[in-house]
């Protein structure tokens, strides 16, 4: 029989499952890209957030999706992805303890270098700025910082976004829960500030390693794959350069899981104690969503005493952190005026007021968020997770709990707050990255048990993830951050006591108005939209005044594809005229 007439080789069912998973991964990336492109403006969402979400998808994530689809199609089209003789001759996939520690330490070192040398050592978002705002307050042993009487009249102009009102402008602290900033305030006593997030990534990675030893003690290959997926995550590395609470969430969740899986009273007590800290990192929603499926695991196993201990303790933890903002806000000794209490003080009040109305756009935005998450992960994360799902690995209690936590987070955020705003990857899922790579580990282990673990595909995917995608994602983060970092640097170089920032015409320019809690920064920055012209004489008494006009931020306009402003906005011109009329000492912008 001629070669062309020979029957095609029969592909074993297990290998067919792997090939189908690559095809399904392509379909996932395609479908999520289509959802991102379907985003449109709606009154139910802030326009800036929808534009930002779609912009990130088009510029950052869909190009990565195209690369991923091409890679998966190439793997799936080979027919037989596992060349057993070649694979048998290849060195086994595994990491020794020393190699694992070296890998994780190398990750931490890379994160520190990227923060200090590539990403300008700059806090981009208002969320990040709130951490650097709060940390000195806690380092001085305070729960809030008192505002000098004169500056209380400038409370809103100093930028009160995300600020928890304390009395009648008597003091201020961010509206976020304190533990992320408090942890950084504590560690900064012995570590450089920009070394704290890398340390948290290292701690999370070590906990992940210990978890893999417990789940797969006889499978060095599976343990290595999970750690490679973790190290190959651009989201882990790039968010690790920030002060977002999400890096701490990821580390604390993994340490919590390591303690929980030990099933010893002392370890359970440690997990509950850690849960108190993790719930109070910044919002009291994320860590309990990670924990809840494991409480269901205890219910399924009828471990009633342990379940009761967790339920009672987490109930108390939740109640404490729900009440915490109200306690701090009331410490001034008198109630917050209604004019300051727009969003409410308690977490429930603020969540209810700021929750978005669910529409079809909520679904499209969440599709873009999930696309952003998977596009910033190791290339084999999605196919291996699909293998785990298709082969019912979620029948394993741990895998089920990991999966349920991710599903719950996506479902809840779709309903209450679809847009994430700024973020490298989808940061609301950051605390569940450990869950995602462990689920993929279950998929790899199933393949390994059947002798078809795609070792060469893993090596190619790792090379692409670390040598192509990671540099590309770092460049994306640098390109987006650079205009804001440059604008902040220019503002802060103005040699005046007070600078009024033109926030009318430039996207996200209110984020440039940042001050220290003790107002020791010079210049002190004010948002021009909230500066009353009639108050300028009092402001100028004994102080020099500068104006940071919109043309200073031209590179931000360019970033968003907007024609740069060529002159100050109308409000800024009115304030300049009023300052001249009041005889203010105006410092020219260098």
Coordinates of C-alpha atoms in Angstrom, one line a residue, residues 92-446:
X92 CA 12.7 15.1 33.1
X93 CA 10.8 18.2 34.0
X94 CA 11.3 19.0 37.7
X95 CA 12.8 21.5 40.1
X96 CA 14.9 20.7 43.2
X97 CA 14.3 22.6 46.4
X98 CA 17.4 24.8 45.7
X99 CA 16.2 25.5 42.1
X100 CA 12.7 26.4 43.4
X101 CA 14.1 28.9 45.9
X102 CA 16.4 30.3 43.3
X103 CA 13.5 30.8 40.9
X104 CA 11.4 32.6 43.5
X105 CA 14.3 34.8 44.7
X106 CA 15.0 35.6 41.1
X107 CA 11.4 36.7 40.6
X108 CA 11.6 39.0 43.6
X109 CA 14.8 40.5 42.4
X110 CA 13.4 41.1 38.9
X111 CA 10.3 42.8 40.4
X112 CA 12.5 45.1 42.5
X113 CA 14.6 46.0 39.4
X114 CA 11.5 46.7 37.3
X115 CA 10.0 48.9 40.0
X116 CA 13.1 51.0 40.5
X117 CA 14.8 51.0 37.1
X118 CA 12.0 50.6 34.5
X119 CA 8.6 51.7 36.0
X120 CA 9.9 55.0 37.5
X121 CA 9.3 53.9 41.1
X122 CA 5.9 55.6 40.7
X123 CA 2.4 55.0 42.0
X124 CA 0.1 55.3 39.0
X125 CA -3.4 55.0 40.4
X126 CA -5.3 56.7 43.2
X127 CA -5.6 53.3 44.9
X128 CA -1.8 53.0 45.0
X129 CA -1.4 56.6 46.2
X130 CA -3.7 55.9 49.1
X131 CA -1.3 53.2 50.4
X132 CA 1.6 55.6 50.4
X133 CA -0.8 58.2 52.0
X134 CA -1.8 55.9 54.8
X135 CA 1.5 54.1 55.6
X136 CA 3.2 57.2 57.3
X137 CA 0.0 57.7 59.4
X138 CA 0.2 54.2 60.8
X139 CA 4.0 54.3 61.1
X140 CA 3.4 57.2 63.6
X141 CA 1.0 55.2 65.6
X142 CA -2.2 57.0 64.4
X143 CA -5.4 55.8 62.8
X144 CA -5.9 59.1 61.0
X145 CA -3.9 62.3 60.6
X146 CA -5.3 65.6 61.9
X147 CA -5.8 68.3 59.3
X148 CA -4.5 71.8 60.3
X149 CA -7.5 74.3 60.7
X150 CA -6.5 76.4 57.8
X151 CA -6.4 73.5 55.3
X152 CA -9.8 72.1 56.3
X153 CA -11.3 74.8 54.1
X154 CA -9.3 73.3 51.2
X155 CA -10.2 69.7 52.0
X156 CA -11.8 68.8 48.7
X157 CA -9.3 70.7 46.6
X158 CA -6.5 68.8 48.3
X159 CA -8.1 65.7 46.8
X160 CA -10.6 63.9 49.0
X161 CA -11.2 61.0 46.5
X162 CA -11.2 57.7 48.4
X163 CA -10.7 59.6 51.7
X164 CA -12.6 58.5 54.8
X165 CA -14.2 61.5 56.4
X166 CA -13.2 62.0 60.0
X167 CA -15.4 64.4 61.9
X168 CA -16.0 67.7 60.2
X169 CA -12.7 67.6 58.2
X170 CA -10.8 67.2 61.5
X171 CA -8.6 64.5 60.0
X172 CA -8.1 62.1 57.1
X173 CA -7.1 58.6 56.2
X174 CA -8.0 56.6 53.1
X175 CA -11.4 54.9 53.0
X176 CA -9.7 51.5 52.4
X177 CA -9.1 49.1 55.3
X178 CA -5.7 49.5 56.9
X179 CA -3.8 46.3 56.8
X180 CA -2.0 46.6 53.5
X181 CA -0.7 50.1 54.4
X182 CA 0.0 49.0 58.0
X183 CA 1.9 45.9 56.9
X184 CA 4.0 48.1 54.6
X185 CA 4.5 50.7 57.4
X186 CA 5.8 47.9 59.6
X187 CA 8.1 46.2 57.1
X188 CA 9.4 49.5 55.9
X189 CA 11.1 49.9 59.2
X190 CA 13.5 47.1 58.2
X191 CA 13.2 47.0 54.4
X192 CA 13.3 49.5 51.5
X193 CA 9.7 50.6 50.6
X194 CA 10.0 49.2 47.1
X195 CA 11.3 45.8 48.4
X196 CA 8.1 45.0 50.2
X197 CA 6.0 43.8 47.3
X198 CA 8.8 41.6 46.0
X199 CA 9.0 40.0 49.4
X200 CA 5.3 39.3 49.4
X201 CA 5.6 37.6 46.0
X202 CA 8.5 35.5 47.4
X203 CA 6.4 34.5 50.4
X204 CA 3.4 33.6 48.2
X205 CA 5.6 31.5 45.9
X206 CA 7.1 29.6 48.9
X207 CA 3.6 28.9 50.2
X208 CA 2.6 27.7 46.7
X209 CA 5.6 25.3 46.6
X210 CA 4.7 23.9 50.0
X211 CA 1.1 23.4 48.8
X212 CA 2.3 21.4 45.8
X213 CA 4.4 19.2 48.0
X214 CA 1.2 18.3 49.9
X215 CA -1.0 17.8 46.9
X216 CA 1.4 16.0 44.6
X217 CA 4.2 14.5 46.8
X218 CA 5.1 11.9 44.2
X219 CA 5.0 14.1 41.1
X220 CA 8.0 16.5 40.8
X221 CA 6.8 17.3 37.3
X222 CA 3.4 18.6 38.5
X223 CA 5.1 20.7 41.2
X224 CA 7.5 22.2 38.8
X225 CA 4.8 23.1 36.3
X226 CA 2.7 24.9 38.9
X227 CA 5.7 27.0 39.9
X228 CA 6.6 27.7 36.3
X229 CA 3.1 28.8 35.6
X230 CA 3.4 31.1 38.6
X231 CA 6.8 32.5 37.6
X232 CA 5.6 32.9 34.0
X233 CA 2.7 35.1 35.0
X234 CA 3.3 38.7 33.8
X235 CA 0.5 39.7 36.2
X236 CA 2.3 38.4 39.2
X237 CA 5.5 40.2 38.3
X238 CA 4.1 43.5 37.0
X239 CA 1.5 44.0 39.8
X240 CA 4.3 42.9 42.1
X241 CA 6.0 46.2 41.2
X242 CA 3.1 48.1 42.7
X243 CA 1.7 48.7 46.2
X244 CA -1.7 47.4 45.3
X245 CA -3.2 45.2 48.1
X246 CA -3.6 42.5 45.6
X247 CA -0.1 41.2 46.0
X248 CA -0.7 40.8 49.7
X249 CA -4.0 39.1 48.9
X250 CA -2.3 36.6 46.7
X251 CA 0.4 35.8 49.3
X252 CA -2.0 35.7 52.2
X253 CA -4.4 33.4 50.4
X254 CA -1.6 31.0 49.5
X255 CA -0.2 31.0 53.0
X256 CA -3.8 30.5 54.4
X257 CA -4.3 27.5 52.1
X258 CA -1.0 26.0 53.1
X259 CA -2.1 26.2 56.7
X260 CA -5.6 24.9 56.1
X261 CA -4.4 21.8 54.2
X262 CA -2.3 20.8 57.2
X263 CA -5.5 20.0 59.0
X264 CA -4.0 20.5 62.5
X265 CA -5.6 22.7 65.2
X266 CA -2.5 25.0 65.4
X267 CA -2.5 25.4 61.7
X268 CA -6.2 26.2 61.6
X269 CA -5.7 28.8 64.4
X270 CA -2.9 30.3 62.3
X271 CA -5.2 30.4 59.2
X272 CA -7.9 32.2 61.2
X273 CA -5.4 34.7 62.5
X274 CA -4.1 35.3 59.1
X275 CA -7.7 35.6 57.9
X276 CA -8.2 38.6 60.2
X277 CA -5.3 40.4 58.5
X278 CA -6.2 39.3 55.0
X279 CA -9.9 40.5 55.3
X280 CA -8.6 43.9 56.4
X281 CA -6.1 44.4 53.6
X282 CA -8.2 46.9 51.7
X283 CA -11.8 45.6 51.0
X284 CA -13.5 42.9 53.2
X285 CA -14.8 41.0 50.2
X286 CA -11.9 39.4 48.5
X287 CA -10.4 37.1 51.1
X288 CA -13.7 35.7 52.4
X289 CA -14.6 34.7 48.8
X290 CA -11.4 32.7 48.7
X291 CA -12.1 31.0 52.0
X292 CA -15.9 30.3 51.6
X293 CA -15.5 27.3 49.3
X294 CA -13.1 25.6 51.7
X295 CA -15.7 26.0 54.5
X296 CA -18.1 24.2 52.1
X297 CA -15.4 21.5 51.8
X298 CA -15.5 21.1 55.6
X299 CA -19.3 20.8 55.4
X300 CA -19.0 18.1 52.8
X301 CA -16.6 16.2 55.0
X302 CA -18.8 16.7 58.0
X303 CA -16.0 18.3 60.0
X304 CA -18.5 20.2 62.1
X305 CA -16.2 21.4 64.9
X306 CA -13.7 22.9 62.5
X307 CA -16.5 24.4 60.4
X308 CA -18.1 26.0 63.4
X309 CA -14.8 27.5 64.5
X310 CA -14.2 29.0 61.1
X311 CA -17.8 30.3 60.7
X312 CA -17.8 31.9 64.2
X313 CA -14.4 33.4 63.8
X314 CA -14.9 34.7 60.3
X315 CA -18.3 36.1 61.3
X316 CA -16.5 38.1 64.0
X317 CA -13.8 39.1 61.6
X318 CA -16.3 40.3 59.1
X319 CA -18.3 42.3 61.7
X320 CA -15.1 43.9 63.0
X321 CA -13.9 45.2 59.6
X322 CA -17.4 46.2 58.6
X323 CA -17.6 48.4 61.7
X324 CA -14.0 49.6 61.5
X325 CA -14.5 52.7 59.2
X326 CA -17.3 54.0 61.4
X327 CA -15.2 53.7 64.5
X328 CA -12.3 55.6 63.0
X329 CA -14.6 58.2 61.5
X330 CA -16.2 58.9 64.9
X331 CA -12.9 59.3 66.7
X332 CA -13.1 63.1 66.1
X333 CA -15.8 63.2 68.8
X334 CA -18.7 64.5 66.6
X335 CA -20.6 63.1 63.6
X336 CA -19.6 63.6 60.0
X337 CA -21.7 66.3 58.3
X338 CA -24.1 65.1 55.6
X339 CA -22.1 67.1 53.0
X340 CA -19.1 64.9 53.6
X341 CA -21.1 61.6 54.1
X342 CA -22.2 61.3 50.5
X343 CA -21.1 57.7 50.0
X344 CA -21.7 56.6 53.6
X345 CA -19.2 55.5 56.1
X346 CA -19.7 51.8 56.5
X347 CA -18.5 49.4 53.9
X348 CA -22.0 48.2 53.1
X349 CA -23.2 51.8 52.6
X350 CA -20.3 52.6 50.2
X351 CA -20.7 49.4 48.3
X352 CA -24.4 49.9 47.9
X353 CA -23.9 53.5 46.6
X354 CA -21.0 52.8 44.3
X355 CA -22.2 49.5 42.8
X356 CA -23.0 49.7 39.1
X357 CA -26.3 48.9 37.6
X358 CA -26.1 45.5 35.8
X359 CA -26.5 45.7 32.0
X360 CA -25.3 43.8 29.0
X361 CA -22.2 46.0 29.1
X362 CA -21.4 44.4 32.5
X363 CA -20.9 41.1 30.7
X364 CA -18.8 42.6 27.9
X365 CA -16.6 44.4 30.4
X366 CA -16.2 41.2 32.5
X367 CA -15.2 39.4 29.3
X368 CA -12.5 42.0 28.7
X369 CA -11.4 41.6 32.3
X370 CA -11.1 37.8 32.0
X371 CA -9.3 38.3 28.7
X372 CA -6.9 40.7 30.5
X373 CA -6.4 38.1 33.2
X374 CA -5.6 35.2 30.8
X375 CA -3.5 37.3 28.5
X376 CA -1.2 38.2 31.3
X377 CA -0.6 34.6 32.4
X378 CA 1.7 31.8 31.2
X379 CA 0.5 30.6 27.8
X380 CA -0.3 27.0 29.0
X381 CA -2.4 28.1 32.0
X382 CA -5.7 28.1 30.0
X383 CA -5.2 24.8 28.1
X384 CA -4.1 23.0 31.3
X385 CA -7.0 24.4 33.3
X386 CA -9.4 23.2 30.5
X387 CA -7.9 19.7 30.7
X388 CA -8.7 19.8 34.5
X389 CA -12.3 20.9 33.8
X390 CA -12.9 18.4 31.0
X391 CA -11.6 15.5 33.0
X392 CA -13.6 16.4 36.0
X393 CA -10.7 17.1 38.3
X394 CA -13.0 19.3 40.2
X395 CA -14.3 16.2 41.8
X396 CA -11.2 16.5 44.0
X397 CA -12.4 18.6 47.0
X398 CA -9.4 21.0 46.8
X399 CA -9.8 21.6 43.1
X400 CA -13.5 22.2 43.5
X401 CA -12.9 24.8 46.2
X402 CA -10.2 26.6 44.1
X403 CA -12.5 26.7 41.1
X404 CA -15.6 27.8 43.0
X405 CA -13.7 30.8 44.5
X406 CA -12.8 32.0 41.0
X407 CA -16.3 31.6 39.7
X408 CA -17.8 33.4 42.7
X409 CA -15.5 36.3 42.4
X410 CA -16.2 36.8 38.7
X411 CA -19.9 36.4 39.2
X412 CA -20.1 38.9 42.1
X413 CA -17.8 41.5 40.4
X414 CA -19.9 41.3 37.2
X415 CA -22.9 42.3 39.2
X416 CA -21.5 45.0 41.5
X417 CA -18.4 46.4 39.9
X418 CA -17.4 45.2 36.5
X419 CA -14.7 47.9 35.6
X420 CA -11.4 47.6 37.4
X421 CA -9.9 50.9 36.1
X422 CA -6.1 50.7 36.1
X423 CA -4.4 47.4 36.5
X424 CA -1.8 45.1 34.9
X425 CA -3.9 42.0 34.2
X426 CA -7.2 41.7 36.0
X427 CA -6.2 42.7 39.5
X428 CA -9.5 41.7 41.2
X429 CA -8.6 38.1 40.4
X430 CA -5.0 38.5 41.6
X431 CA -5.6 36.9 44.9
X432 CA -6.8 33.8 43.0
X433 CA -3.8 33.4 40.7
X434 CA -2.6 30.6 43.1
X435 CA -5.9 28.9 42.6
X436 CA -5.7 29.2 38.8
X437 CA -2.2 27.7 38.6
X438 CA -3.1 24.9 41.0
X439 CA -6.2 24.0 38.9
X440 CA -3.8 23.8 35.9
X441 CA -1.6 21.6 38.0
X442 CA -4.5 19.2 38.4
X443 CA -4.8 19.1 34.6
X444 CA -1.1 18.5 34.1
X445 CA -1.1 15.7 36.7
X446 CA -4.0 14.0 34.9

